[in-house]
Amino acid sequence: MKKIILVITFALSTFSAQATNLINDERIKDQINCFSSKYENYDSWRGFMENKYKKRSKSKEALSNQLSWFDSMFGEEEFNKYKKNLSCKVFTYQVDGNDVQGYVVKPKKSSKKLPVLVYNRGGNGQFGSVQFGSMMNDLFPIANEGFVIIGSQYRGSQYPGIHAKSVMQDEFGGKDVKDVTALLDYIPKIEGADPQRIGMYGFSRGGMQTHLALKQVKNVKAIATIAGATDLLKELNVRPAMEKVYTHRIPDYETNKVTELEKRSVINWVNELSSSVPILLLHGADDKRISANNSVELADALAKKNIPHKLVIYSKDDHDLTKNKEKANEELVNWFNTYL
């Protein structure tokens, strides 16, 4: 009798776990709620961050400044709104036989299937990986407007507290592009997602990733880039420090520098872009990390090829569009509502 009860209990717990999965595909592993552990409620998250800041701060004033920044970026009211409205999971999937981590965010309630956006993060390796704070700042506002968002951490990078076995390394626009394109296979298995309406957008390095991914897939209907690099070789004149990243990340970089950077620069293959995929370009005029000229020059090239696009340059704004975050989000939402 006890064995029967144990079997029934296990079966119910297994069913419950499957029922709460956002991606109903057996290839997807470890679907874990973003709003759990220290992110289960606002107070526990803020308390965790306060303890983290205390270890770094050299004075009470420094600690107070960091907490003030946190409160200005991540308010309790916003946190509770997103927890109420959105479902969010981090998960593990396989590419080339290795584990890669991803994330999916979607509205909890919808009377119809929703368009899907594949989001490509910036940074390289663990730097710039999508953590809860960046989800709340960059993804939740868009998903809350009626979109399913799915994205990759890229190979070799991990969500805090979740460990995936992988020997692959981020190649900054090399084989790691497969980590993006592989996600499209799972979109039909996301509850409430419309696989006929897929868009893609990326921030910083993710802009490059977006253009590279589109060379390999055909079912993306519209794209957008935020502070995207379009000419990596030319951009080295503006930010020579990126050479360290390229040397570390890109295979055979020192012997094939020009070739590898040109392969990753959409400005060199505008002729290959589809005229049926409209492109939104957002950039801060005072971006110190990636010059706004990248977006301006790409827009000029797109105009010559009659490829539909829109360029928005935010005056006196930075790489993260700090002064115009809400306006940029509005541009993104309107863009994808129009074309998806």
Coordinates of C-alpha atoms in Angstrom, one line a residue, residues 2-333:
K2 CA 2.8 2.4 0.9
K3 CA 4.5 1.7 -2.5
I4 CA 1.3 2.5 -4.3
I5 CA 1.0 5.8 -2.4
L6 CA 4.6 6.7 -3.2
V7 CA 4.1 6.0 -6.9
I8 CA 1.0 8.1 -7.0
T9 CA 2.7 10.9 -5.2
F10 CA 5.7 10.8 -7.6
A11 CA 3.3 10.7 -10.6
L12 CA 1.4 13.7 -9.3
S13 CA 4.5 15.7 -8.6
T14 CA 5.9 14.9 -12.0
F15 CA 2.6 16.0 -13.7
S16 CA 2.6 19.2 -11.6
A17 CA 6.2 20.0 -12.7
Q18 CA 5.2 19.4 -16.4
A19 CA 2.1 21.5 -16.0
T20 CA 4.1 24.5 -14.9
N21 CA 6.6 24.2 -17.7
L22 CA 6.5 27.0 -20.2
I23 CA 8.2 25.0 -22.9
N24 CA 6.5 21.6 -23.4
D25 CA 9.5 19.8 -24.9
E26 CA 11.3 16.9 -23.3
R27 CA 14.6 18.2 -24.7
I28 CA 14.3 21.2 -22.4
K29 CA 15.7 20.6 -18.9
D30 CA 15.6 22.4 -15.5
Q31 CA 12.8 24.9 -16.1
I32 CA 13.1 27.0 -12.9
N33 CA 10.9 29.8 -11.9
C34 CA 12.7 33.2 -12.1
F35 CA 10.5 34.4 -9.2
S36 CA 11.9 31.9 -6.7
S37 CA 14.7 31.7 -4.1
K38 CA 15.9 35.2 -3.3
Y39 CA 13.7 36.7 -6.1
E40 CA 10.5 35.2 -4.6
N41 CA 9.5 38.6 -3.2
Y42 CA 10.9 42.1 -3.3
D43 CA 12.1 42.3 0.3
S44 CA 14.3 39.2 0.0
W45 CA 15.8 40.4 -3.3
R46 CA 16.5 43.8 -1.9
G47 CA 18.0 42.3 1.3
F48 CA 20.2 40.1 -0.8
M49 CA 21.5 43.1 -2.8
E50 CA 22.0 45.1 0.4
N51 CA 24.2 42.4 1.8
K52 CA 26.1 42.2 -1.5
Y53 CA 26.6 46.0 -1.5
K54 CA 27.8 46.0 2.1
K55 CA 30.7 43.7 1.2
R56 CA 31.8 46.1 -1.6
S57 CA 31.1 49.4 0.0
K58 CA 33.9 51.3 1.8
S59 CA 31.6 53.7 3.6
K60 CA 28.0 54.1 4.7
E61 CA 27.6 56.8 2.1
A62 CA 28.7 54.5 -0.7
L63 CA 26.3 51.8 0.5
S64 CA 23.5 54.4 0.7
N65 CA 24.2 55.5 -2.9
Q66 CA 24.1 52.0 -4.2
L67 CA 20.8 51.2 -2.5
S68 CA 19.4 54.5 -3.8
W69 CA 20.4 53.4 -7.3
F70 CA 18.8 50.0 -6.8
D71 CA 15.6 51.6 -5.6
S72 CA 15.5 53.9 -8.6
M73 CA 16.0 51.1 -11.0
F74 CA 13.9 48.4 -9.4
G75 CA 10.8 49.5 -7.5
E76 CA 8.7 47.2 -5.4
E77 CA 5.5 48.2 -7.2
E78 CA 7.0 47.3 -10.6
F79 CA 8.3 44.0 -9.2
N80 CA 4.9 43.0 -7.8
K81 CA 3.3 44.0 -11.1
Y82 CA 5.6 41.8 -13.2
K83 CA 5.3 38.9 -10.7
K84 CA 1.5 39.1 -11.0
N85 CA 1.4 39.5 -14.7
L86 CA 4.3 37.4 -16.1
S87 CA 5.6 33.8 -16.1
C88 CA 9.3 33.5 -16.3
K89 CA 11.6 30.4 -16.4
V90 CA 15.3 29.8 -16.9
F91 CA 16.1 26.5 -18.6
T92 CA 18.8 24.3 -20.1
Y93 CA 18.9 23.1 -23.7
Q94 CA 21.5 21.4 -25.8
V95 CA 23.5 22.7 -28.8
D96 CA 26.2 20.5 -30.4
G97 CA 25.7 18.0 -27.6
N98 CA 26.5 20.6 -24.8
D99 CA 24.3 22.3 -22.3
V100 CA 23.4 26.0 -22.9
Q101 CA 21.2 28.1 -20.7
G102 CA 18.2 30.1 -21.8
Y103 CA 15.2 32.0 -20.5
V104 CA 11.6 32.5 -21.5
V105 CA 9.1 35.2 -20.3
K106 CA 5.4 35.5 -21.2
P107 CA 2.2 37.0 -20.0
K108 CA 0.3 34.7 -17.7
K109 CA -3.1 35.4 -19.2
S110 CA -4.0 35.9 -22.9
S111 CA -7.1 35.0 -24.9
K112 CA -5.1 34.5 -28.0
K113 CA -1.7 33.3 -29.1
L114 CA 1.1 35.9 -28.8
P115 CA 3.9 37.0 -31.1
V116 CA 7.4 35.8 -30.1
L117 CA 10.6 37.8 -29.8
V118 CA 14.0 36.2 -29.7
Y119 CA 16.2 38.4 -27.6
N120 CA 20.0 38.5 -28.0
R121 CA 22.0 39.8 -25.0
G122 CA 25.1 41.9 -25.1
G123 CA 28.5 41.3 -23.5
N124 CA 30.7 38.2 -23.9
G125 CA 31.1 35.1 -21.8
Q126 CA 29.7 35.7 -18.3
F127 CA 29.9 39.5 -18.7
G128 CA 26.5 40.8 -19.7
S129 CA 24.7 37.5 -19.0
V130 CA 21.0 37.9 -18.4
Q131 CA 20.3 38.0 -14.7
F132 CA 17.1 38.8 -12.8
G133 CA 17.8 42.5 -12.7
S134 CA 18.4 42.7 -16.5
M135 CA 15.2 40.7 -17.1
M136 CA 13.2 43.2 -15.0
N137 CA 14.9 46.2 -16.7
D138 CA 15.0 45.0 -20.3
L139 CA 12.6 42.0 -20.9
F140 CA 9.7 42.3 -18.5
P141 CA 8.5 45.7 -19.8
I142 CA 8.3 44.3 -23.4
A143 CA 6.7 41.0 -22.4
N144 CA 4.1 42.8 -20.3
E145 CA 2.9 44.4 -23.5
G146 CA 1.8 41.1 -25.0
F147 CA 4.9 39.3 -26.2
V148 CA 6.6 36.0 -25.5
I149 CA 10.4 36.5 -25.2
I150 CA 12.9 33.7 -25.4
G151 CA 16.7 34.1 -25.4
S152 CA 20.1 32.4 -24.8
Q153 CA 22.8 33.1 -22.3
Y154 CA 25.2 31.8 -25.1
R155 CA 27.5 28.9 -24.5
G156 CA 29.8 29.0 -21.5
S157 CA 27.7 31.5 -19.6
Q158 CA 25.3 30.7 -16.7
Y159 CA 22.4 32.1 -14.8
P160 CA 23.4 32.6 -11.1
G161 CA 22.8 29.4 -9.0
I162 CA 22.2 27.2 -12.0
H163 CA 25.1 25.2 -13.4
A164 CA 25.1 23.6 -16.8
K165 CA 27.8 21.2 -18.1
S166 CA 29.4 22.6 -21.2
V167 CA 32.9 22.7 -22.6
M168 CA 32.0 25.1 -25.3
Q169 CA 33.2 28.7 -25.2
D170 CA 31.6 31.9 -26.5
E171 CA 33.2 32.8 -29.9
F172 CA 31.6 36.3 -30.2
G173 CA 29.6 35.7 -33.3
G174 CA 31.1 32.3 -34.3
K175 CA 29.6 28.9 -33.5
D176 CA 27.6 30.5 -30.6
V177 CA 25.2 31.9 -33.2
K178 CA 23.8 28.3 -33.2
D179 CA 22.7 28.9 -29.6
V180 CA 20.3 31.6 -31.0
T181 CA 19.0 29.7 -34.0
A182 CA 18.5 26.5 -32.0
L183 CA 15.8 28.4 -29.9
L184 CA 13.5 28.7 -32.9
D185 CA 12.9 24.9 -32.8
Y186 CA 11.3 25.3 -29.4
I187 CA 9.0 28.2 -30.1
P188 CA 6.1 25.9 -31.3
K189 CA 6.3 24.2 -28.0
I190 CA 5.9 27.3 -25.9
E191 CA 2.4 27.5 -24.4
G192 CA 0.4 30.4 -26.0
A193 CA 3.1 31.3 -28.5
D194 CA 2.4 31.9 -32.2
P195 CA 5.1 30.3 -34.3
Q196 CA 3.9 32.2 -37.3
R197 CA 4.8 35.6 -35.8
I198 CA 8.5 35.6 -34.8
G199 CA 10.7 38.7 -34.4
M200 CA 14.2 39.1 -33.1
Y201 CA 16.1 41.9 -31.4
G202 CA 19.4 42.4 -29.8
F203 CA 21.4 44.8 -27.6
S204 CA 25.0 45.8 -28.3
R205 CA 26.9 42.6 -29.3
G206 CA 23.3 41.1 -29.6
G207 CA 22.7 43.3 -32.6
M208 CA 25.6 41.6 -34.4
Q209 CA 24.2 38.3 -33.2
T210 CA 20.8 39.2 -34.6
H211 CA 22.1 39.9 -38.1
L212 CA 24.2 36.7 -38.1
A213 CA 21.3 34.6 -36.9
L214 CA 19.2 35.9 -39.8
K215 CA 21.6 34.5 -42.3
Q216 CA 20.7 31.0 -41.0
V217 CA 16.9 31.2 -40.5
K218 CA 14.0 32.3 -42.7
N219 CA 11.0 32.5 -40.4
V220 CA 11.8 35.8 -38.7
K221 CA 9.5 38.6 -39.9
A222 CA 11.1 41.7 -38.3
I223 CA 14.2 42.7 -36.3
A224 CA 15.5 45.5 -34.2
T225 CA 19.0 46.4 -32.8
I226 CA 19.9 48.6 -29.8
A227 CA 23.4 50.1 -29.9
G228 CA 24.4 47.4 -32.4
A229 CA 27.9 47.1 -33.9
T230 CA 27.8 46.9 -37.7
D231 CA 31.4 47.4 -38.6
L232 CA 33.7 45.8 -36.0
L233 CA 36.9 46.5 -37.9
K234 CA 36.2 50.2 -38.2
E235 CA 34.9 50.4 -34.6
L236 CA 38.4 49.3 -33.3
N237 CA 39.5 52.9 -34.2
V238 CA 37.0 54.2 -31.7
R239 CA 37.4 51.6 -29.0
P240 CA 40.8 49.8 -29.3
A241 CA 40.1 47.9 -26.0
M242 CA 37.8 45.6 -27.8
E243 CA 40.8 43.9 -29.4
K244 CA 41.3 42.1 -26.1
V245 CA 37.8 40.6 -26.3
Y246 CA 38.3 39.6 -29.9
T247 CA 41.7 38.0 -29.2
H248 CA 40.3 36.0 -26.3
R249 CA 37.0 35.0 -27.9
I250 CA 37.4 34.7 -31.7
P251 CA 39.2 31.5 -32.9
D252 CA 42.3 32.2 -35.0
Y253 CA 41.8 36.0 -34.5
E254 CA 45.5 36.9 -34.6
T255 CA 46.1 35.2 -37.9
N256 CA 42.7 36.1 -39.5
K257 CA 41.8 39.4 -37.9
V258 CA 40.3 41.2 -40.9
T259 CA 38.4 38.2 -42.3
E260 CA 36.9 37.3 -38.9
L261 CA 35.7 40.8 -38.1
E262 CA 34.3 41.4 -41.6
K263 CA 32.3 38.1 -41.3
R264 CA 30.7 39.5 -38.2
S265 CA 30.0 42.9 -39.6
V266 CA 26.6 43.3 -41.4
I267 CA 27.8 46.4 -43.2
N268 CA 29.9 44.1 -45.5
W269 CA 26.9 41.9 -46.6
V270 CA 23.9 44.2 -46.8
N271 CA 23.3 42.7 -50.2
E272 CA 22.4 39.5 -48.5
L273 CA 19.7 41.0 -46.3
S274 CA 16.1 40.3 -47.2
S275 CA 13.9 43.2 -48.3
S276 CA 11.0 41.5 -46.6
V277 CA 12.5 41.8 -43.1
P278 CA 12.2 45.4 -41.8
I279 CA 14.9 46.6 -39.4
L280 CA 14.6 49.1 -36.5
L281 CA 17.9 50.7 -35.4
L282 CA 18.1 52.4 -32.0
H283 CA 21.2 54.2 -30.8
G284 CA 22.4 56.8 -28.3
A285 CA 24.2 59.7 -29.9
D286 CA 26.8 59.8 -27.0
D287 CA 27.4 56.0 -26.9
K288 CA 31.0 55.5 -25.7
R289 CA 31.0 51.8 -26.2
I290 CA 29.7 51.4 -29.7
S291 CA 29.6 54.6 -31.9
A292 CA 26.2 55.7 -33.2
N293 CA 27.9 55.8 -36.6
N294 CA 27.4 52.0 -36.8
S295 CA 23.6 52.5 -36.9
V296 CA 23.8 55.6 -39.1
E297 CA 26.0 54.0 -41.7
L298 CA 23.9 50.8 -41.8
A299 CA 20.8 52.9 -42.3
D300 CA 22.4 54.6 -45.3
A301 CA 23.3 51.3 -46.8
L302 CA 19.8 49.9 -46.2
A303 CA 18.3 52.9 -47.9
K304 CA 20.4 52.3 -51.0
K305 CA 19.2 48.8 -51.2
N306 CA 15.5 49.7 -50.5
I307 CA 15.4 47.6 -47.4
P308 CA 12.6 48.9 -45.1
H309 CA 14.0 50.3 -41.9
K310 CA 13.8 53.0 -39.2
L311 CA 16.6 54.8 -37.5
V312 CA 16.2 56.5 -34.2
I313 CA 19.2 58.4 -32.6
Y314 CA 18.6 59.6 -29.1
S315 CA 20.4 62.9 -28.5
K316 CA 22.8 63.0 -25.6
D317 CA 22.1 59.4 -24.6
D318 CA 24.5 56.6 -23.7
H319 CA 25.0 52.9 -24.7
D320 CA 22.2 51.7 -22.5
L321 CA 19.8 54.5 -23.6
T322 CA 19.5 55.4 -19.9
K323 CA 17.7 58.7 -20.6
N324 CA 15.2 57.2 -23.1
K325 CA 14.6 53.7 -21.9
E326 CA 10.8 54.0 -21.9
K327 CA 10.8 55.7 -25.3
A328 CA 13.0 53.0 -26.7
N329 CA 10.8 50.3 -25.3
E330 CA 7.8 52.0 -26.9
E331 CA 9.6 52.0 -30.3
L332 CA 10.3 48.3 -29.9
V333 CA 6.7 47.4 -29.0

